[in-house]
Coordinates of C-alpha atoms in Angstrom, one line a residue:
Chain A
M1 CA -25.3 10.0 -4.6
R2 CA -21.9 10.1 -6.3
G3 CA -18.3 11.4 -6.0
E4 CA -16.0 11.0 -3.0
V5 CA -18.6 9.3 -0.7
L6 CA -19.1 6.4 -3.1
K7 CA -15.4 6.3 -4.1
N8 CA -14.5 5.4 -0.5
H9 CA -16.9 2.5 -0.5
L10 CA -16.4 1.3 -4.1
E11 CA -14.7 -1.9 -3.1
L12 CA -17.5 -3.0 -0.8
L13 CA -20.1 -2.2 -3.5
V14 CA -18.2 -4.1 -6.2
L15 CA -17.6 -7.2 -4.0
T16 CA -21.2 -7.2 -3.0
A17 CA -22.4 -7.0 -6.6
L18 CA -20.1 -9.9 -7.5
A19 CA -21.3 -12.0 -4.5
A20 CA -24.5 -12.6 -6.5
G21 CA -22.5 -14.1 -9.4
P22 CA -19.9 -13.3 -12.0
G23 CA -20.4 -10.3 -14.2
H24 CA -18.7 -7.8 -16.5
G25 CA -18.1 -4.2 -15.7
Y26 CA -21.3 -2.9 -17.2
S27 CA -23.4 -5.4 -15.4
I28 CA -21.7 -4.6 -12.1
I29 CA -22.6 -0.9 -12.5
R30 CA -26.1 -1.8 -13.3
A31 CA -26.4 -4.2 -10.3
I32 CA -25.1 -1.4 -8.0
R33 CA -27.5 1.1 -9.4
D34 CA -30.5 -1.3 -9.3
R35 CA -29.8 -2.6 -5.8
S36 CA -29.5 1.0 -4.5
D37 CA -32.8 1.9 -6.1
G38 CA -31.0 4.3 -8.4
E39 CA -29.3 6.2 -5.5
F40 CA -25.8 5.1 -6.3
E41 CA -24.6 6.5 -9.6
L42 CA -21.0 5.7 -9.9
L43 CA -18.6 7.5 -12.2
E44 CA -18.6 4.5 -14.4
G45 CA -15.0 4.8 -15.5
S46 CA -13.9 4.6 -11.9
L47 CA -15.1 1.0 -11.8
Y48 CA -12.3 -0.4 -13.9
P49 CA -9.3 0.8 -11.9
A50 CA -11.1 -0.7 -8.9
L51 CA -11.7 -4.0 -10.6
H52 CA -8.1 -4.3 -11.9
R53 CA -6.8 -3.5 -8.4
L54 CA -9.1 -6.1 -6.7
E55 CA -7.8 -8.6 -9.2
R56 CA -4.2 -7.8 -8.4
E57 CA -5.1 -8.2 -4.7
R58 CA -6.6 -11.6 -5.7
L59 CA -10.0 -10.7 -4.4
V60 CA -11.5 -11.2 -7.8
S61 CA -10.4 -13.2 -10.8
S62 CA -11.3 -12.5 -14.4
S63 CA -11.3 -14.1 -17.8
W64 CA -12.6 -13.3 -21.3
S65 CA -15.9 -15.0 -21.9
K66 CA -18.7 -14.8 -24.5
V67 CA -21.7 -13.0 -23.1
A68 CA -24.7 -12.6 -25.3
G69 CA -22.6 -13.4 -28.3
R70 CA -19.8 -10.9 -27.5
K71 CA -16.4 -11.4 -25.9
R72 CA -16.4 -9.8 -22.5
R73 CA -14.0 -9.6 -19.5
V74 CA -16.0 -11.3 -16.8
Y75 CA -15.1 -10.9 -13.1
E76 CA -15.7 -13.4 -10.3
L77 CA -15.4 -13.3 -6.6
S78 CA -12.5 -15.4 -5.2
P79 CA -12.5 -17.1 -1.9
N80 CA -10.3 -14.3 -0.5
G81 CA -12.7 -11.8 -1.9
R82 CA -15.6 -13.5 -0.2
A83 CA -13.8 -13.4 3.1
T84 CA -12.9 -9.8 2.6
L85 CA -16.5 -9.0 1.8
E86 CA -17.7 -10.6 5.0
Q87 CA -15.1 -8.7 7.0
Q88 CA -16.0 -5.4 5.3
E89 CA -19.7 -6.0 5.8
R90 CA -19.2 -6.6 9.5
D91 CA -17.2 -3.4 9.7
W92 CA -19.8 -1.5 7.9
R93 CA -22.6 -2.8 10.1
R94 CA -20.7 -1.8 13.2
F95 CA -20.0 1.7 11.7
E96 CA -23.7 2.0 10.7
R97 CA -24.9 1.0 14.2
A98 CA -22.5 3.5 15.9
M99 CA -23.5 6.3 13.5
N100 CA -27.2 5.6 14.1
L101 CA -26.6 5.8 17.9
V102 CA -24.9 9.1 17.5
L103 CA -27.6 10.5 15.2
D104 CA -30.4 9.3 17.3
G105 CA -28.9 10.8 20.4
T106 CA -29.0 14.3 19.0
Chain B
M1 CA -17.7 13.5 -28.0
T2 CA -17.9 10.2 -29.9
I3 CA -16.9 6.9 -28.4
D4 CA -13.9 6.6 -30.8
G5 CA -12.7 10.1 -29.9
Y6 CA -13.0 9.3 -26.2
L7 CA -11.0 6.1 -26.6
V8 CA -8.2 8.0 -28.4
E9 CA -8.1 10.6 -25.6
L10 CA -8.2 7.9 -22.9
E11 CA -5.3 6.0 -24.5
R12 CA -3.3 9.3 -24.6
E13 CA -4.0 9.9 -20.9
L14 CA -3.2 6.5 -19.5
R15 CA 0.2 5.9 -18.1
L16 CA 0.1 2.1 -18.2
R17 CA 2.1 -0.7 -19.8
R18 CA 0.8 -2.0 -23.1
A19 CA -1.1 -5.1 -22.0
P20 CA -3.2 -3.5 -19.2
R21 CA -3.8 -0.4 -21.3
A22 CA -5.1 -2.5 -24.2
R23 CA -7.3 -4.5 -21.8
L24 CA -8.7 -1.3 -20.2
L25 CA -9.4 0.2 -23.6
R26 CA -11.2 -2.9 -24.7
E27 CA -13.3 -3.0 -21.6
T28 CA -14.1 0.7 -21.9
E29 CA -15.1 0.3 -25.5
D30 CA -17.5 -2.6 -24.6
H31 CA -18.9 -0.6 -21.7
L32 CA -19.5 2.5 -23.7
H33 CA -21.2 0.6 -26.5
D34 CA -23.5 -1.2 -24.0
L35 CA -24.4 2.1 -22.4
C36 CA -24.9 3.7 -25.7
A37 CA -27.2 0.9 -26.8
E38 CA -29.2 1.3 -23.6
L39 CA -29.6 5.0 -24.1
A40 CA -30.5 4.6 -27.7
A41 CA -33.2 2.1 -26.7
D42 CA -34.6 4.8 -24.4
G43 CA -35.1 7.0 -27.4
L44 CA -31.9 9.0 -27.8
A45 CA -30.4 9.6 -31.2
R46 CA -27.1 7.7 -31.8
E47 CA -24.9 10.8 -31.6
Q48 CA -26.6 12.0 -28.4
A49 CA -26.4 8.5 -26.9
E50 CA -22.6 8.4 -27.5
A51 CA -22.1 11.8 -26.0
R52 CA -24.2 10.9 -22.9
A53 CA -22.4 7.5 -22.5
V54 CA -19.0 9.2 -22.6
A55 CA -20.1 11.9 -20.1
Q56 CA -21.4 9.2 -17.8
F57 CA -18.2 7.2 -18.0
G58 CA -16.2 10.2 -16.8
A59 CA -13.5 12.5 -18.2
A60 CA -10.5 10.6 -19.7
A61 CA -8.1 12.4 -17.4
T62 CA -10.1 11.5 -14.3
V63 CA -10.3 7.8 -15.3
A64 CA -6.6 7.8 -16.0
A65 CA -6.0 9.5 -12.6
R66 CA -8.0 6.8 -10.8
F67 CA -5.8 4.2 -12.5
A68 CA -2.6 6.0 -11.5
E69 CA -3.8 6.1 -7.9
A70 CA -4.8 2.4 -7.8
T71 CA -1.5 1.3 -9.6
A72 CA 0.6 3.4 -7.2
S73 CA -1.1 1.8 -4.2
T74 CA -0.5 -1.7 -5.5
T75 CA 3.2 -0.8 -6.3
A76 CA 3.6 0.6 -2.8
H77 CA 2.2 -2.5 -1.0
R78 CA 4.3 -4.8 -3.1
A79 CA 7.4 -2.7 -2.5
V80 CA 6.8 -2.8 1.3
N81 CA 6.5 -6.6 1.0
V82 CA 9.8 -6.9 -0.8
G83 CA 11.4 -4.4 1.6
V84 CA 10.3 -6.5 4.6
A85 CA 11.6 -9.7 2.8
A86 CA 14.9 -7.9 2.2
F87 CA 15.2 -6.9 5.8
L88 CA 14.5 -10.4 7.1
A89 CA 16.9 -11.9 4.6
Y90 CA 19.7 -9.6 5.4
A91 CA 19.0 -9.7 9.2
G92 CA 19.2 -13.5 9.0
V93 CA 22.5 -13.3 7.2
F94 CA 23.7 -10.7 9.7
V95 CA 22.9 -13.0 12.6
A96 CA 24.5 -16.0 10.9
F97 CA 27.5 -13.8 10.2
A98 CA 27.8 -12.6 13.8
T99 CA 27.4 -16.2 15.0
A100 CA 30.1 -17.5 12.7
A101 CA 32.5 -14.8 13.7
S102 CA 31.4 -13.3 17.0
P103 CA 34.7 -11.7 17.9
V104 CA 34.3 -9.2 15.1
L105 CA 31.1 -7.9 16.7
R106 CA 32.6 -7.8 20.1
D107 CA 35.5 -5.7 18.8
F108 CA 33.4 -2.6 18.5
P109 CA 33.1 -0.7 16.2
Q110 CA 33.6 -3.4 13.6
G111 CA 30.2 -4.8 12.5
A112 CA 28.4 -2.0 14.5
G113 CA 27.8 0.1 11.4
S114 CA 25.8 -2.6 9.9
L115 CA 23.9 -3.2 13.1
F116 CA 23.0 0.5 13.5
A117 CA 21.9 0.7 9.8
L118 CA 19.7 -2.3 10.3
Q119 CA 17.9 -0.6 13.2
F120 CA 17.2 2.4 11.1
A121 CA 15.9 0.1 8.4
A122 CA 13.7 -1.7 10.9
V123 CA 12.0 1.5 12.1
A124 CA 11.5 2.9 8.6
L125 CA 10.1 -0.4 7.4
G126 CA 7.9 -0.7 10.4
V127 CA 6.4 2.7 9.7
A128 CA 5.9 1.8 6.0
F129 CA 4.4 -1.6 6.9
V130 CA 1.8 -0.1 9.3
R131 CA 0.8 2.5 6.7
S132 CA 0.6 -0.1 4.0
L133 CA -1.3 -2.7 6.1
R134 CA -4.0 -0.1 7.0
W135 CA -4.8 0.6 3.3
R136 CA -4.5 -3.0 1.9
G137 CA -7.7 -4.0 0.2
A138 CA -8.8 -0.3 -0.4
V139 CA -9.0 0.7 -4.0
A140 CA -6.3 3.4 -3.4
A141 CA -4.4 4.8 -0.4
P142 CA -4.6 8.6 0.1
T143 CA -1.8 10.5 -1.6
T144 CA -0.3 11.6 1.8
E145 CA 0.0 7.9 2.8
L146 CA 1.5 6.9 -0.6
T147 CA 4.1 9.7 -0.2
A148 CA 4.9 8.7 3.4
I149 CA 5.3 5.0 2.4
A150 CA 7.6 6.0 -0.5
R151 CA 9.7 8.1 1.9
A152 CA 9.9 5.4 4.6
L153 CA 10.8 2.8 2.0
S154 CA 13.6 5.1 0.6
V155 CA 15.0 5.5 4.1
A156 CA 14.8 1.8 4.7
C157 CA 16.4 0.9 1.5
V158 CA 19.3 3.4 1.9
A159 CA 19.8 2.0 5.4
L160 CA 19.8 -1.6 4.2
V161 CA 22.3 -0.8 1.4
C162 CA 24.5 0.9 4.0
A163 CA 24.2 -2.2 6.2
V164 CA 25.2 -4.5 3.4
V165 CA 28.1 -2.3 2.4
A166 CA 29.3 -1.9 6.0
E167 CA 29.2 -5.6 6.6
G168 CA 30.9 -6.3 3.2
A169 CA 33.7 -3.9 4.3
V170 CA 34.1 -5.8 7.6
A171 CA 34.1 -9.1 5.7
V172 CA 37.0 -8.1 3.4
S173 CA 39.0 -6.5 6.1
R174 CA 38.8 -9.2 8.7
P175 CA 41.7 -9.3 11.1
A176 CA 44.0 -12.4 11.0
G177 CA 42.8 -15.4 13.0
V178 CA 39.1 -14.7 12.4
V179 CA 37.1 -16.9 10.1
V180 CA 37.2 -15.4 6.6
W181 CA 34.3 -15.5 4.2
S182 CA 36.1 -17.8 1.8
D183 CA 35.9 -20.4 4.5
G184 CA 32.1 -20.1 4.7
R185 CA 30.8 -20.6 1.2
W186 CA 27.2 -20.9 2.3
L187 CA 27.5 -17.7 4.2
T188 CA 28.8 -15.9 1.1
L189 CA 26.0 -17.3 -1.0
A190 CA 23.4 -16.2 1.6
F191 CA 25.0 -12.8 1.7
A192 CA 24.8 -12.5 -2.1
G193 CA 21.1 -13.7 -2.0
A194 CA 20.3 -11.1 0.6
L195 CA 22.1 -8.4 -1.4
A196 CA 20.0 -9.3 -4.5
V197 CA 16.7 -8.9 -2.4
V198 CA 18.0 -5.6 -1.0
L199 CA 18.6 -4.3 -4.5
L200 CA 15.1 -5.5 -5.6
S201 CA 13.6 -3.6 -2.7
A202 CA 15.6 -0.5 -3.8
I203 CA 14.0 -0.8 -7.2
G204 CA 10.6 -1.2 -5.6
A205 CA 11.2 1.9 -3.5
I206 CA 12.3 4.0 -6.5
R207 CA 9.2 2.9 -8.5
T208 CA 7.0 3.7 -5.5
A209 CA 8.5 7.1 -5.1
A210 CA 8.1 7.9 -8.8
Q211 CA 4.4 6.7 -8.9
A212 CA 3.6 8.5 -5.6
Q213 CA 5.1 11.7 -7.1
A214 CA 3.0 11.3 -10.2
V215 CA -0.2 10.8 -8.2
D216 CA 0.7 13.8 -6.0
A217 CA 0.9 15.9 -9.2
L218 CA -2.7 15.0 -10.1
P219 CA -5.2 17.8 -9.7
S220 CA -7.7 15.4 -8.1
R221 CA -5.4 13.9 -5.5
D222 CA -6.7 13.0 -2.1
Q223 CA -5.2 14.8 0.9
H224 CA -6.1 13.6 4.3
G225 CA -4.0 15.6 6.8
S226 CA -0.4 15.3 7.9
A227 CA 1.6 12.1 7.7
A228 CA 2.1 12.1 11.5
A229 CA -1.6 12.4 12.2
L230 CA -2.4 9.7 9.6
L231 CA 0.1 7.3 11.2
A232 CA -1.8 7.6 14.5
D233 CA -5.1 6.9 12.7
D234 CA -3.6 3.9 11.0
V235 CA -2.3 2.4 14.2
E236 CA -5.7 3.0 15.9
T237 CA -7.6 1.4 12.9
L238 CA -5.3 -1.6 12.9
L239 CA -5.7 -2.1 16.6
T240 CA -9.4 -1.8 16.4
R241 CA -9.4 -4.4 13.6
A242 CA -7.3 -6.7 15.8
R243 CA -9.9 -6.1 18.6
L244 CA -7.3 -4.3 20.7
P245 CA -8.8 -0.8 20.9
Q246 CA -7.6 -0.4 24.5
A247 CA -4.0 -0.4 23.2
S248 CA -4.6 2.5 20.9
R249 CA -4.7 5.2 23.6
P250 CA -1.2 4.8 24.9
L251 CA 0.2 4.3 21.4
R252 CA -1.6 7.5 20.2
W253 CA -0.1 9.3 23.2
L254 CA 3.4 8.1 22.3
L255 CA 3.0 9.1 18.6
A256 CA 1.7 12.5 19.8
H257 CA 4.7 13.0 22.0
P258 CA 7.6 11.6 20.0
W259 CA 10.4 13.4 21.9
P260 CA 9.6 12.1 25.5
A261 CA 8.9 8.6 24.0
T262 CA 12.2 8.7 22.1
L263 CA 14.2 9.8 25.1
A264 CA 12.7 7.1 27.2
L265 CA 13.5 4.5 24.5
A266 CA 17.1 5.8 24.3
A267 CA 17.4 5.5 28.1
L268 CA 16.1 2.0 28.0
A269 CA 18.4 1.1 25.1
F270 CA 21.4 2.5 27.0
A271 CA 20.6 0.4 30.1
A272 CA 19.9 -2.8 28.1
V273 CA 23.1 -2.5 25.9
T274 CA 25.3 -1.7 28.9
A275 CA 23.9 -4.6 31.0
T276 CA 24.2 -7.0 28.0
G277 CA 27.7 -5.9 27.3
V278 CA 28.9 -6.2 30.9
A279 CA 27.3 -9.6 31.3
G280 CA 28.8 -10.8 28.0
S281 CA 32.3 -9.7 29.1
G282 CA 32.1 -11.3 32.5
G283 CA 31.8 -7.9 34.3
N284 CA 35.1 -6.5 33.0
G285 CA 33.9 -4.5 30.0
L286 CA 31.9 -1.7 31.5
A287 CA 33.7 1.1 29.6
G288 CA 33.3 -0.6 26.2
A289 CA 29.7 -1.5 26.9
A290 CA 28.9 2.0 28.1
T291 CA 30.5 3.5 25.0
L292 CA 28.5 1.2 22.7
A293 CA 25.3 1.9 24.7
A294 CA 25.9 5.7 24.5
V295 CA 26.3 5.5 20.7
E296 CA 23.1 3.4 20.5
A297 CA 21.1 5.8 22.6
S298 CA 22.5 8.8 20.7
L299 CA 21.6 7.3 17.4
I300 CA 18.0 6.8 18.5
V301 CA 17.7 10.5 19.4
V302 CA 19.6 11.6 16.3
G303 CA 17.4 9.3 14.2
L304 CA 14.2 11.0 15.3
A305 CA 15.8 14.4 14.7
A306 CA 17.1 13.5 11.3
F307 CA 14.4 11.2 9.9
G308 CA 11.3 11.8 12.2
R309 CA 9.7 14.2 9.8
T310 CA 10.5 12.2 6.7
L311 CA 9.0 9.1 8.3
G312 CA 6.0 11.0 9.6
L313 CA 6.9 10.2 13.2
R314 CA 6.8 13.9 14.2
H315 CA 5.3 17.1 12.9

């Protein structure tokens, strides 16, 4: 699954991946792919505009850190980001429940 | 394509300032080398691994477009914040000004120009704020919304500048016997401060308009219907988030029928302004109050006719 569908939910996916702990761009992509059992294949370049924007919104913070001997930009969920994630997760669950009701009724 | 070749192309496509561009290029380079190493470990030759990594990352023009959309959204949200701050700052000064020299406001039309312009600014900023609030937190707002926010901000800023100029004109042409600005130094300073914030908001509006236009020119831009239809969706979404979904139906009806709603609002404004004017003058100023009320009601109707489409309030 890729393209527009994922683009509209990219923020939730990124925040969820970071909820498990700080990570750099590449590890976030891998986390999303692994947790979706390979279903979600993001256009990898679209991750960075999203990360930079989440940082400007103060939902994540970032700093250069050494990871496996290399300097990387590592992103971390902020308290605001955690609250936003919880809200978005609630919204998604509600949407999912309503969608299931509609689909099951057909 | 090699990783180095891709980075050169991406640098050429990106429309960012030097620092964020350098950071993105560095992150992209790291990402591509990681991906390339993973693909090489799976058995691909170096050249094939680089080509696959670049393809998986996405075309340079697409990545640059995503950045442009995200940057334009952030700029729009910030510009709306500054616009609201400018409105509050100037409205505060206006009230202080009117309180310090109330006879000027009572001698219609002096001061009225600024008051009317402030009302235009309030409506335009309200529209921009609702649209912006709906899309805060999302990676990027749809292009239609960005364009609508940019237009609403432009209308609001022009109205605010007109309000400041109109009030400035009143200030320097005060009739004798009324408090002059030189006697109210704090008021003059507050006016200058508000003017500075208004000018800042105008810069924000110009930047928003320029970036929204650039995003609109992208081949991969998002289009999600008309600005008027999106505004109704935005209001409904915000009310649902605020757990007030029952309020969305009447508001949606009002937005779907802008002319009856505007005429009703104009009639209400006429009655309220007339009643306030008559009460304020001890029952002797019916003609003056009715004139002011008629101008107010007319401007509400003219406002929808002139700016309704620009603000996305009507089709």
